[in-house]
Coordinates of C-alpha atoms in Angstrom, one line a residue:
X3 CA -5.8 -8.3 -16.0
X4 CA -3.9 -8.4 -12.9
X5 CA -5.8 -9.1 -9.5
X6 CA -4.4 -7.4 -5.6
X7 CA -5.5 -9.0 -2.4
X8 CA -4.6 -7.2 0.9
X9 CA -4.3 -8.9 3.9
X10 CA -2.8 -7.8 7.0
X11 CA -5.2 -5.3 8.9
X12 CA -6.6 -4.8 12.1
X13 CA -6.6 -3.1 15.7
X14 CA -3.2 -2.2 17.1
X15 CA -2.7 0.7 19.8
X16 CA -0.3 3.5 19.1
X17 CA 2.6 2.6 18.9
X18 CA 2.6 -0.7 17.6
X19 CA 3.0 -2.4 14.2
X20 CA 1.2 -3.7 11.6
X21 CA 2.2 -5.7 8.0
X22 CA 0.4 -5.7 5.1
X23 CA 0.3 -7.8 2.7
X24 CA -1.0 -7.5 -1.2
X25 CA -0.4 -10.7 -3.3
X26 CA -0.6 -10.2 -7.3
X27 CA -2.1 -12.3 -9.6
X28 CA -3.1 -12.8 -13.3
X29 CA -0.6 -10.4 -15.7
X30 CA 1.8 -10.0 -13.1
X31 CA 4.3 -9.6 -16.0
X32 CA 3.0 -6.5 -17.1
X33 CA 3.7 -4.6 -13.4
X34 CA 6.2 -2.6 -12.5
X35 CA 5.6 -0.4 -9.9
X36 CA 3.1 -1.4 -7.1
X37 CA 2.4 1.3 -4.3
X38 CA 0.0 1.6 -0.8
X39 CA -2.7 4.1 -0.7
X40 CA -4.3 5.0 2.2
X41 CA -7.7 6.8 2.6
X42 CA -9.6 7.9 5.9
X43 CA -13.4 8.4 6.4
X44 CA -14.1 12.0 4.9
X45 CA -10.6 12.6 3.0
X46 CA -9.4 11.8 -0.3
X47 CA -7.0 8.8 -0.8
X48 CA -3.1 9.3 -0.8
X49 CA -0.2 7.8 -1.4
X50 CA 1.7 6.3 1.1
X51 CA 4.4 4.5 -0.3
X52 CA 5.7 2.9 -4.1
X53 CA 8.0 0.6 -5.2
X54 CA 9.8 0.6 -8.8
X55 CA 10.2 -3.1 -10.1
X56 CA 14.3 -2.1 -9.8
X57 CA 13.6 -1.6 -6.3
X58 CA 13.2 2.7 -5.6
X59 CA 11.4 3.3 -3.1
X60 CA 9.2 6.8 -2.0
X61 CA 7.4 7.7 0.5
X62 CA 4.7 10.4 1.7
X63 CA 6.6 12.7 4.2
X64 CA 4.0 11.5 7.1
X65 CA 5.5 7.9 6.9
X66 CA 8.9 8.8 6.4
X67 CA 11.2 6.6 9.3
X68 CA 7.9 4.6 10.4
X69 CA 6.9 2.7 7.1
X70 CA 9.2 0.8 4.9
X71 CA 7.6 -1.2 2.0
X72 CA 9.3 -4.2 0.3
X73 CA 9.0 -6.2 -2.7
X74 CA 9.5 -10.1 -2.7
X75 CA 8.8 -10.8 -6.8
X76 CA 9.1 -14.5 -6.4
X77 CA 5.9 -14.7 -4.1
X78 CA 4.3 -11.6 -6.3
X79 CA 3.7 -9.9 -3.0
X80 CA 4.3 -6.5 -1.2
X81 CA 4.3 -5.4 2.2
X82 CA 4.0 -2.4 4.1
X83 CA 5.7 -2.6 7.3
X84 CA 4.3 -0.2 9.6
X85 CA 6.0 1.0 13.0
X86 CA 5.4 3.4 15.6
X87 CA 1.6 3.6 14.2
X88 CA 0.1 6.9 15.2
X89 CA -4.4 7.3 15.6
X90 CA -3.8 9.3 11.7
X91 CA -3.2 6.2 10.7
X92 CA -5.9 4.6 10.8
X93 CA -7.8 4.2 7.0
X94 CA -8.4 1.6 4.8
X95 CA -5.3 0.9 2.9
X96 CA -5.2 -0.3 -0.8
X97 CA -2.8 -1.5 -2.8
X98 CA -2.4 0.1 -6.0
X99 CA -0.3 -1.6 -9.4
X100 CA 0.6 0.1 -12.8
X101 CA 0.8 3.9 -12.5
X102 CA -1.0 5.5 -15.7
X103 CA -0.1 9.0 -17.0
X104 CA -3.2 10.4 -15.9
X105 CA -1.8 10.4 -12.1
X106 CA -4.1 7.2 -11.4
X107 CA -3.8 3.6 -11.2
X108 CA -4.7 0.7 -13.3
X109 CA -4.8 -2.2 -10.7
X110 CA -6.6 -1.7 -7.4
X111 CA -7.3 -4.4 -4.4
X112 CA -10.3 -3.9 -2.4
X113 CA -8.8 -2.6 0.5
X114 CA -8.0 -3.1 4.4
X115 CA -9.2 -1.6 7.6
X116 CA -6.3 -0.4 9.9
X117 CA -6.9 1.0 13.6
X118 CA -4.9 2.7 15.4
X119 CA -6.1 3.4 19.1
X120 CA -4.7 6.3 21.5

């Protein structure tokens, strides 16, 4: 089992920026590509970024320039930094691990509130 813990939420007006954190535990071994979902009151949850475990990196075409996620494998931990934060923003974001061939994930945290005010 491998366990994700988000930190890193919050309030921020437009424009600002946000990092968030997710820290892996347990069968970290076993993970290769970790990713950031997002999903806002009403609407389904998408992908926002992922990260291969050599490094590639992809992005939903609404982040594109703003976002830029990272991987630092010695502290098990990825971040989403998050620039120029528009009101769409705002959702809870989760951090996702292990991408199965079904389209969905194995390895989900619980989540964290971002809010972006106009």
């Amino acid at each position: 089992q491998v366990q994700l813990v988000e930190t890193g939420g919050g309030l921020v007006q437009a424009g600002g920026s946000l990092r968030l954190s997710c820290a892996a535990s347990g069968r970290i071994f076993s993970i290769n590509t970790m990713a950031w979902f997002r999903q806002a009151p009403g609407q389904q949850r998408d992908l926002v970024a992922s990260v291969t475990g050599g490094g590639a990196t992809n992005y939903a075409d609404s982040v594109k320039g703003r976002f830029i996620i990272s991987r630092d494998r010695a502290k098990n931990t990825v971040y989403l930094q998050m620039n120029s934060l528009k009101p769409e923003d705002t959702a809870v974001y989760y951090c996702a691990a292990d991408p199965r061939l079904d389209g969905w994930w194995t390895y989900w945290g619980q989540g964290t509130q971002v809010t972006v005010s106009s």
